[in-house]
CSV table of C-alpha atoms in Angstrom, one decimal:
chain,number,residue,atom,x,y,z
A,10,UNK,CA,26.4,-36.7,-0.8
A,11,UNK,CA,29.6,-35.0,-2.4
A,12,UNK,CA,31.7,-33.4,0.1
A,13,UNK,CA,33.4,-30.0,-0.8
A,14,UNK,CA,37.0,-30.4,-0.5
A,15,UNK,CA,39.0,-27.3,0.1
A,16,UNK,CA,43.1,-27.0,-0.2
A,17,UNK,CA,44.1,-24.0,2.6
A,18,UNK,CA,47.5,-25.0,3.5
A,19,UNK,CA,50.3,-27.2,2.5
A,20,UNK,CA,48.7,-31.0,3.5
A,21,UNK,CA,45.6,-29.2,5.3
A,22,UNK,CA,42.6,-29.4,4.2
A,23,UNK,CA,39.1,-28.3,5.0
A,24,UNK,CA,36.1,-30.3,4.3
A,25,UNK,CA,32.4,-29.1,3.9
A,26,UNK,CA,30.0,-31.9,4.8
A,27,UNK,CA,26.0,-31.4,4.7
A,28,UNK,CA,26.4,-28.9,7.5
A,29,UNK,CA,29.3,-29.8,9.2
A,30,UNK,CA,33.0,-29.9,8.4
A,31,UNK,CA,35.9,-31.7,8.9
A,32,UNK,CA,39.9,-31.3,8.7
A,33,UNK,CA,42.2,-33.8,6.7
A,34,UNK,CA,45.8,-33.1,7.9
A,35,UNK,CA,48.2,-35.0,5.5
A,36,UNK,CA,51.8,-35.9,5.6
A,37,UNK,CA,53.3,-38.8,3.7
A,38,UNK,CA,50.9,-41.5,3.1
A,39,UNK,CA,49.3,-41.0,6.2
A,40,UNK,CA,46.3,-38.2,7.7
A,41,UNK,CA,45.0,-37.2,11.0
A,42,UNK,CA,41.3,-36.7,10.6
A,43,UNK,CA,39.7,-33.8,13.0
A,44,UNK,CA,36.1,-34.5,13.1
A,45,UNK,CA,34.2,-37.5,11.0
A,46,UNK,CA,30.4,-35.2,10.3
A,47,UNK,CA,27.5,-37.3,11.0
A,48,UNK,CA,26.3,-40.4,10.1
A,49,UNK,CA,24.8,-39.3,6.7
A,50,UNK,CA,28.0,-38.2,5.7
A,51,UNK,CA,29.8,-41.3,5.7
A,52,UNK,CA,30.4,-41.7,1.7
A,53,UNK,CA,31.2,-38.0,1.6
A,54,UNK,CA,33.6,-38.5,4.3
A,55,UNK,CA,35.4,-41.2,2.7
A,56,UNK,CA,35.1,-39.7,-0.7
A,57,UNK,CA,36.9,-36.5,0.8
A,58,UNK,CA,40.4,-38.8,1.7
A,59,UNK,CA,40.3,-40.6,-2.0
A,60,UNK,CA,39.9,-36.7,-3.4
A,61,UNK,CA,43.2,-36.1,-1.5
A,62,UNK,CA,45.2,-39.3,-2.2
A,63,UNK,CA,44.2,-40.6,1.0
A,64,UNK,CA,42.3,-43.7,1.8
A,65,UNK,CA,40.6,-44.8,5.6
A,66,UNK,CA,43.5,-47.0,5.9
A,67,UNK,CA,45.8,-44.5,6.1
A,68,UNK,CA,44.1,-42.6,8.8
A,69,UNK,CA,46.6,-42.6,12.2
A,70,UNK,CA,44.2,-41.1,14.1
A,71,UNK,CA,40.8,-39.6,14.5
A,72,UNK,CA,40.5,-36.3,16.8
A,73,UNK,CA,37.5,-35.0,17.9
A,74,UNK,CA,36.9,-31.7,18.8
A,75,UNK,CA,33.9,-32.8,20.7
A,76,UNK,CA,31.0,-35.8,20.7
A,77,UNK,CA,27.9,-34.2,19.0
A,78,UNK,CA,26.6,-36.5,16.4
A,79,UNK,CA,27.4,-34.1,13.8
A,80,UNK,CA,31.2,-34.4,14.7
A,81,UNK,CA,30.9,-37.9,15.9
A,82,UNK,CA,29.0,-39.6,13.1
A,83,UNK,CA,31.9,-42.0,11.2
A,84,UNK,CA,34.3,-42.2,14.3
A,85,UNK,CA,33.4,-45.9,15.8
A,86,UNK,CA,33.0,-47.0,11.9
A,87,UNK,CA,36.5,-46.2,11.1
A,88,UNK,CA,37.6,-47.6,14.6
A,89,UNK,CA,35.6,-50.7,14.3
A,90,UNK,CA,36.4,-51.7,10.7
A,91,UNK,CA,40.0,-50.1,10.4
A,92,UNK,CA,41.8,-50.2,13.7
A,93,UNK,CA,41.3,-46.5,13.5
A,94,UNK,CA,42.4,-44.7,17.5
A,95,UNK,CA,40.0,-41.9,18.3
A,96,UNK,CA,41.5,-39.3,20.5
A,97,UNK,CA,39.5,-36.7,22.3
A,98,UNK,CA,40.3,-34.8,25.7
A,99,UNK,CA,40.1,-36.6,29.0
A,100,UNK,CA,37.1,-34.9,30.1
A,101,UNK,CA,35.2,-35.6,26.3
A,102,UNK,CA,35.8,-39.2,26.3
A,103,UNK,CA,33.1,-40.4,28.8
A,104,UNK,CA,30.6,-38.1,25.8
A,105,UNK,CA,31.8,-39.8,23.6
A,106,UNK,CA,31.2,-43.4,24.5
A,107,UNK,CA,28.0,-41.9,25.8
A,108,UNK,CA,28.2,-42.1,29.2
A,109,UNK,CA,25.8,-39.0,29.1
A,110,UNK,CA,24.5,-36.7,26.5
A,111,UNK,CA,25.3,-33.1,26.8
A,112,UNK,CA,23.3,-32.4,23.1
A,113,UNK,CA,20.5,-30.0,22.2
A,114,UNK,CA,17.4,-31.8,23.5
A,115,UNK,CA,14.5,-31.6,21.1
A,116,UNK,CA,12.4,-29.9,24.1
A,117,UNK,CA,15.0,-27.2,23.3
A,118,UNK,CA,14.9,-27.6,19.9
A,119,UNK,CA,10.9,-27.0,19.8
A,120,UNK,CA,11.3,-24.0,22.0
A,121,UNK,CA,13.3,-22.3,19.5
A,122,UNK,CA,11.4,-23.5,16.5
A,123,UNK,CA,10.2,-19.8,16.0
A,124,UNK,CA,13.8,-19.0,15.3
A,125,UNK,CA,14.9,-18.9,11.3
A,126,UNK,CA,16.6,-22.0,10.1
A,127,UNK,CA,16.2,-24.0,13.4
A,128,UNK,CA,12.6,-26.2,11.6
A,129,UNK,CA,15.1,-27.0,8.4
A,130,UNK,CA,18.4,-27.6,10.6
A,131,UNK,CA,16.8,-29.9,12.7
A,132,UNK,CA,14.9,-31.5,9.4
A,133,UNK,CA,18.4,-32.2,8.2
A,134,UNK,CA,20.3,-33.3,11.7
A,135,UNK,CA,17.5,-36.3,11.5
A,136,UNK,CA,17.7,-37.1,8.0
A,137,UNK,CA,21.4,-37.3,8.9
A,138,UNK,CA,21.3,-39.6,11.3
A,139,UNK,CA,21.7,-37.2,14.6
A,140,UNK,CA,19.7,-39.2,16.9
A,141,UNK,CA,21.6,-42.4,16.1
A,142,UNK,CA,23.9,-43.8,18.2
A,143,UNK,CA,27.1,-43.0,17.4
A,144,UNK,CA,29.0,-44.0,20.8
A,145,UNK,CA,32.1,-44.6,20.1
A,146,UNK,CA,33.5,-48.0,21.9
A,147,UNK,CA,37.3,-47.2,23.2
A,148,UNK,CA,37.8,-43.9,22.5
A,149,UNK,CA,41.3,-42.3,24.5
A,150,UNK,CA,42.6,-39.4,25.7
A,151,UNK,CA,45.2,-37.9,24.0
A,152,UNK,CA,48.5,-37.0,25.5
A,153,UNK,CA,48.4,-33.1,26.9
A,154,UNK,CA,50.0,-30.9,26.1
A,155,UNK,CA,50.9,-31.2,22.4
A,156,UNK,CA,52.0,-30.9,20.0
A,157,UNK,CA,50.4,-34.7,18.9
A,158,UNK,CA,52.7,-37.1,17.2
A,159,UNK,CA,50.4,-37.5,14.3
A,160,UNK,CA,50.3,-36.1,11.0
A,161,UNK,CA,50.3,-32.0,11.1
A,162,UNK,CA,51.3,-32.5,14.5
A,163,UNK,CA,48.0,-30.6,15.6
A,164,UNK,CA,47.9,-28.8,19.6
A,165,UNK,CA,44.7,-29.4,21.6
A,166,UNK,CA,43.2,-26.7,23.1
A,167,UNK,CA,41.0,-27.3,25.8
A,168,UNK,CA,38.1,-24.9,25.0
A,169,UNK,CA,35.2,-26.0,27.1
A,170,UNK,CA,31.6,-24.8,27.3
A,171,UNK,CA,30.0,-25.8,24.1
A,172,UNK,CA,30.8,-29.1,26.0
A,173,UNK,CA,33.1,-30.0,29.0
A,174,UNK,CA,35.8,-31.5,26.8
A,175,UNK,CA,35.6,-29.2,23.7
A,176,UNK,CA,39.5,-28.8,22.1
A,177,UNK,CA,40.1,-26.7,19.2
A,178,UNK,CA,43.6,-27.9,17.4
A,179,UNK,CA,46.3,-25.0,17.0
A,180,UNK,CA,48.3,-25.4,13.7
A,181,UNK,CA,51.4,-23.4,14.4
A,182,UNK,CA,53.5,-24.5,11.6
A,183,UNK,CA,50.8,-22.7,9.2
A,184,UNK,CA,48.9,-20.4,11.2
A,185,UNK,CA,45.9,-22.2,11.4
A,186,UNK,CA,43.4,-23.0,14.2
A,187,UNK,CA,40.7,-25.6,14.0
A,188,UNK,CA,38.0,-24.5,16.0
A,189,UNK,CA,35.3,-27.1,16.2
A,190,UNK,CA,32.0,-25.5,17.5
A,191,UNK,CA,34.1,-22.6,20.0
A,192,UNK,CA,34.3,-20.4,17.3
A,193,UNK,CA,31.8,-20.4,13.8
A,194,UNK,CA,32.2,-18.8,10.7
A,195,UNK,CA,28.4,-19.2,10.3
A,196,UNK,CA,25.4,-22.1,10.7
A,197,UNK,CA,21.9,-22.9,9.0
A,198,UNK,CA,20.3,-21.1,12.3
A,199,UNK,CA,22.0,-18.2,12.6
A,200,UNK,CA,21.4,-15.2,9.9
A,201,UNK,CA,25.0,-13.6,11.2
A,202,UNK,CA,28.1,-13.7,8.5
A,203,UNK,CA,31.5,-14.3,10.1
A,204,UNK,CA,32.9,-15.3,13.1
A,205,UNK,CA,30.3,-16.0,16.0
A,206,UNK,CA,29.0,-18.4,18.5
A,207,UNK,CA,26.2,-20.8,17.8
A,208,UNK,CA,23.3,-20.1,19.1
A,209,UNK,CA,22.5,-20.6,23.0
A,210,UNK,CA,20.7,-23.7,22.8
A,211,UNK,CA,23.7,-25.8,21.8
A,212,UNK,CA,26.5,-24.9,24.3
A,213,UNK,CA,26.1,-27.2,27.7
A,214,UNK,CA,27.4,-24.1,29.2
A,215,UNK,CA,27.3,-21.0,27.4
A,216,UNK,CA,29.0,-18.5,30.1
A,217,UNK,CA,32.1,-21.4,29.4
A,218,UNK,CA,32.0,-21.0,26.3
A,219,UNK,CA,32.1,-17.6,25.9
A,220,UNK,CA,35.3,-17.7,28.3
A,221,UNK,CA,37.1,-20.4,25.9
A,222,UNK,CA,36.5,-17.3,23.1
A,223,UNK,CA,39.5,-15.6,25.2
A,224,UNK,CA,41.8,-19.0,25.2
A,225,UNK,CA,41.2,-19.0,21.5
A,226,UNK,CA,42.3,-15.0,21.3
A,227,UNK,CA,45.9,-16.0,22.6
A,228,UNK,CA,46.6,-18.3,19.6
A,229,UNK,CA,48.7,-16.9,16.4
A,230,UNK,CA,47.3,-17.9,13.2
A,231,UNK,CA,45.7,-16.2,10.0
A,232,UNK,CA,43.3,-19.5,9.1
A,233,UNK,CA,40.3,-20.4,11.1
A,234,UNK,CA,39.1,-23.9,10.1
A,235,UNK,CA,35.3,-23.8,12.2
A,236,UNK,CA,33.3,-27.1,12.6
A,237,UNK,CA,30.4,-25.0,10.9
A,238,UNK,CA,30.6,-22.4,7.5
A,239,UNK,CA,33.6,-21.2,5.6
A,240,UNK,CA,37.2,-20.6,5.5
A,241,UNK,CA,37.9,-17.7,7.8
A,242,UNK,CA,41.0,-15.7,6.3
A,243,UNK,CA,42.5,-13.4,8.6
A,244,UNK,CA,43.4,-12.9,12.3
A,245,UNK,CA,42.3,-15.8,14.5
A,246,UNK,CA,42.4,-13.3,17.7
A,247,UNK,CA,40.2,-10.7,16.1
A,248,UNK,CA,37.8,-13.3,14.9
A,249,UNK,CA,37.6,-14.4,18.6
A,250,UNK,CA,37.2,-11.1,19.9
A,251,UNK,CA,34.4,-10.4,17.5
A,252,UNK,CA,32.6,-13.4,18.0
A,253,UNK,CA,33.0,-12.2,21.9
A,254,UNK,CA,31.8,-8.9,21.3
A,255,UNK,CA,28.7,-10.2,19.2
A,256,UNK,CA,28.1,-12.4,22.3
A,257,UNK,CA,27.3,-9.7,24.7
């Protein structure tokens, strides 16, 4: 698969996988990579850091915003064939070497199947590889509170809900916020345009995650770079208090 490569900021860029995205954050010759897609994106993925100049070595550190397969899927590859630290909060790490599973079941998935999109979505998240085990070995938590000393010097944010550990990553020096799954700008189930939740089935906690919406709403910034559909171009804060009010 070809990965859509998008330029929004000087050395940030947002990448459209199959359904998922990731974040390249350059500086120099080296990147932080927020987010890895799943599995099935691998040669996507990597195509995505040659499009930019960039190359797996160079990554200094993978970030997760959270340990869903679809965010997860290249993570321990890059660790286990490049030296490659993954990062994640303290209270993601244990998900993502898969001491549990807080993941849509496909009991849950089933139960929605009535819903548009959900049949193809889930047709895709297994042709994808999103039941494969994507634990990743040593993953670490990263130093709190930011910024990181990485590339683009990102800020977690703990936003939990959609999972315990769930961070979003505040770009200050642009005005950017990567928002993992906290905050959408759309996604193959939902038939809603702009920023929103996902739908209930894949927050571990929803009433959580509907809280975080507010953490998000005190962060400056006129980018939103979501884990699922486009660019968002304007106030972070209003996107998070219309995703809020759409949540009611």
């Amino acid at each position: 698969m070809r990965a859509d490569v998008r330029h929004v900021a000087e050395g940030t860029y947002l990448v459209h996988g199959t359904n998922t995205n990731w974040v390249i954050l350059s500086e120099g010759d080296a990147v932080t990579l927020i987010d890895t897609g799943y599995p099935g994106d691998r040669e996507g993925l990597l195509a995505s850091l040659a499009e930019v100049g960039s190359s797996p070595e160079a990554v200094a550190a993978v970030l997760i915003t959270h340990a869903h397969s679809d965010h997860l899927g290249s993570a321990e590859y890059l660790s286990a064939a490049y030296g490659t630290p993954v990062y994640a909060h303290k209270a993601e790490v244990p998900h993502a070497r898969r001491d549990f599973l807080h993941q849509v079941t496909v009991g849950q998935v089933l139960r929605n199947g009535w819903r548009p999109g959900v049949l193809p979505w889930a047709a895709h998240a297994l042709r994808s590889g999103g039941t494969a085990d994507v634990a990743v070995t040593a993953p670490e938590a990263f130093p709190e509170p930011g910024p990181l000393d990485l590339p683009g010097r990102p800020v977690p944010v703990h936003t939990p809900g959609h999972t315990a550990g769930h961070c979003a990553f505040h770009l200050p020096h642009i005005g950017a916020v990567v928002s993992g799954d906290a905050l959408v700008s759309g996604h193959p189930t939902s038939r809603v345009e702009g920023p929103q939740m996902l739908t209930d089935m894949f927050h571990h906690e929803r009433a959580t995650a509907v809280a975080s919406l507010d953490v998000l709403a005190e962060l400056d910034g006129g980018l939103l770079l979501p884990g699922h559909g486009p660019l968002y171009e304007g106030s972070v804060r209003d996107a998070a208090r219309l995703a809020r009010e759409r949540a009611q």
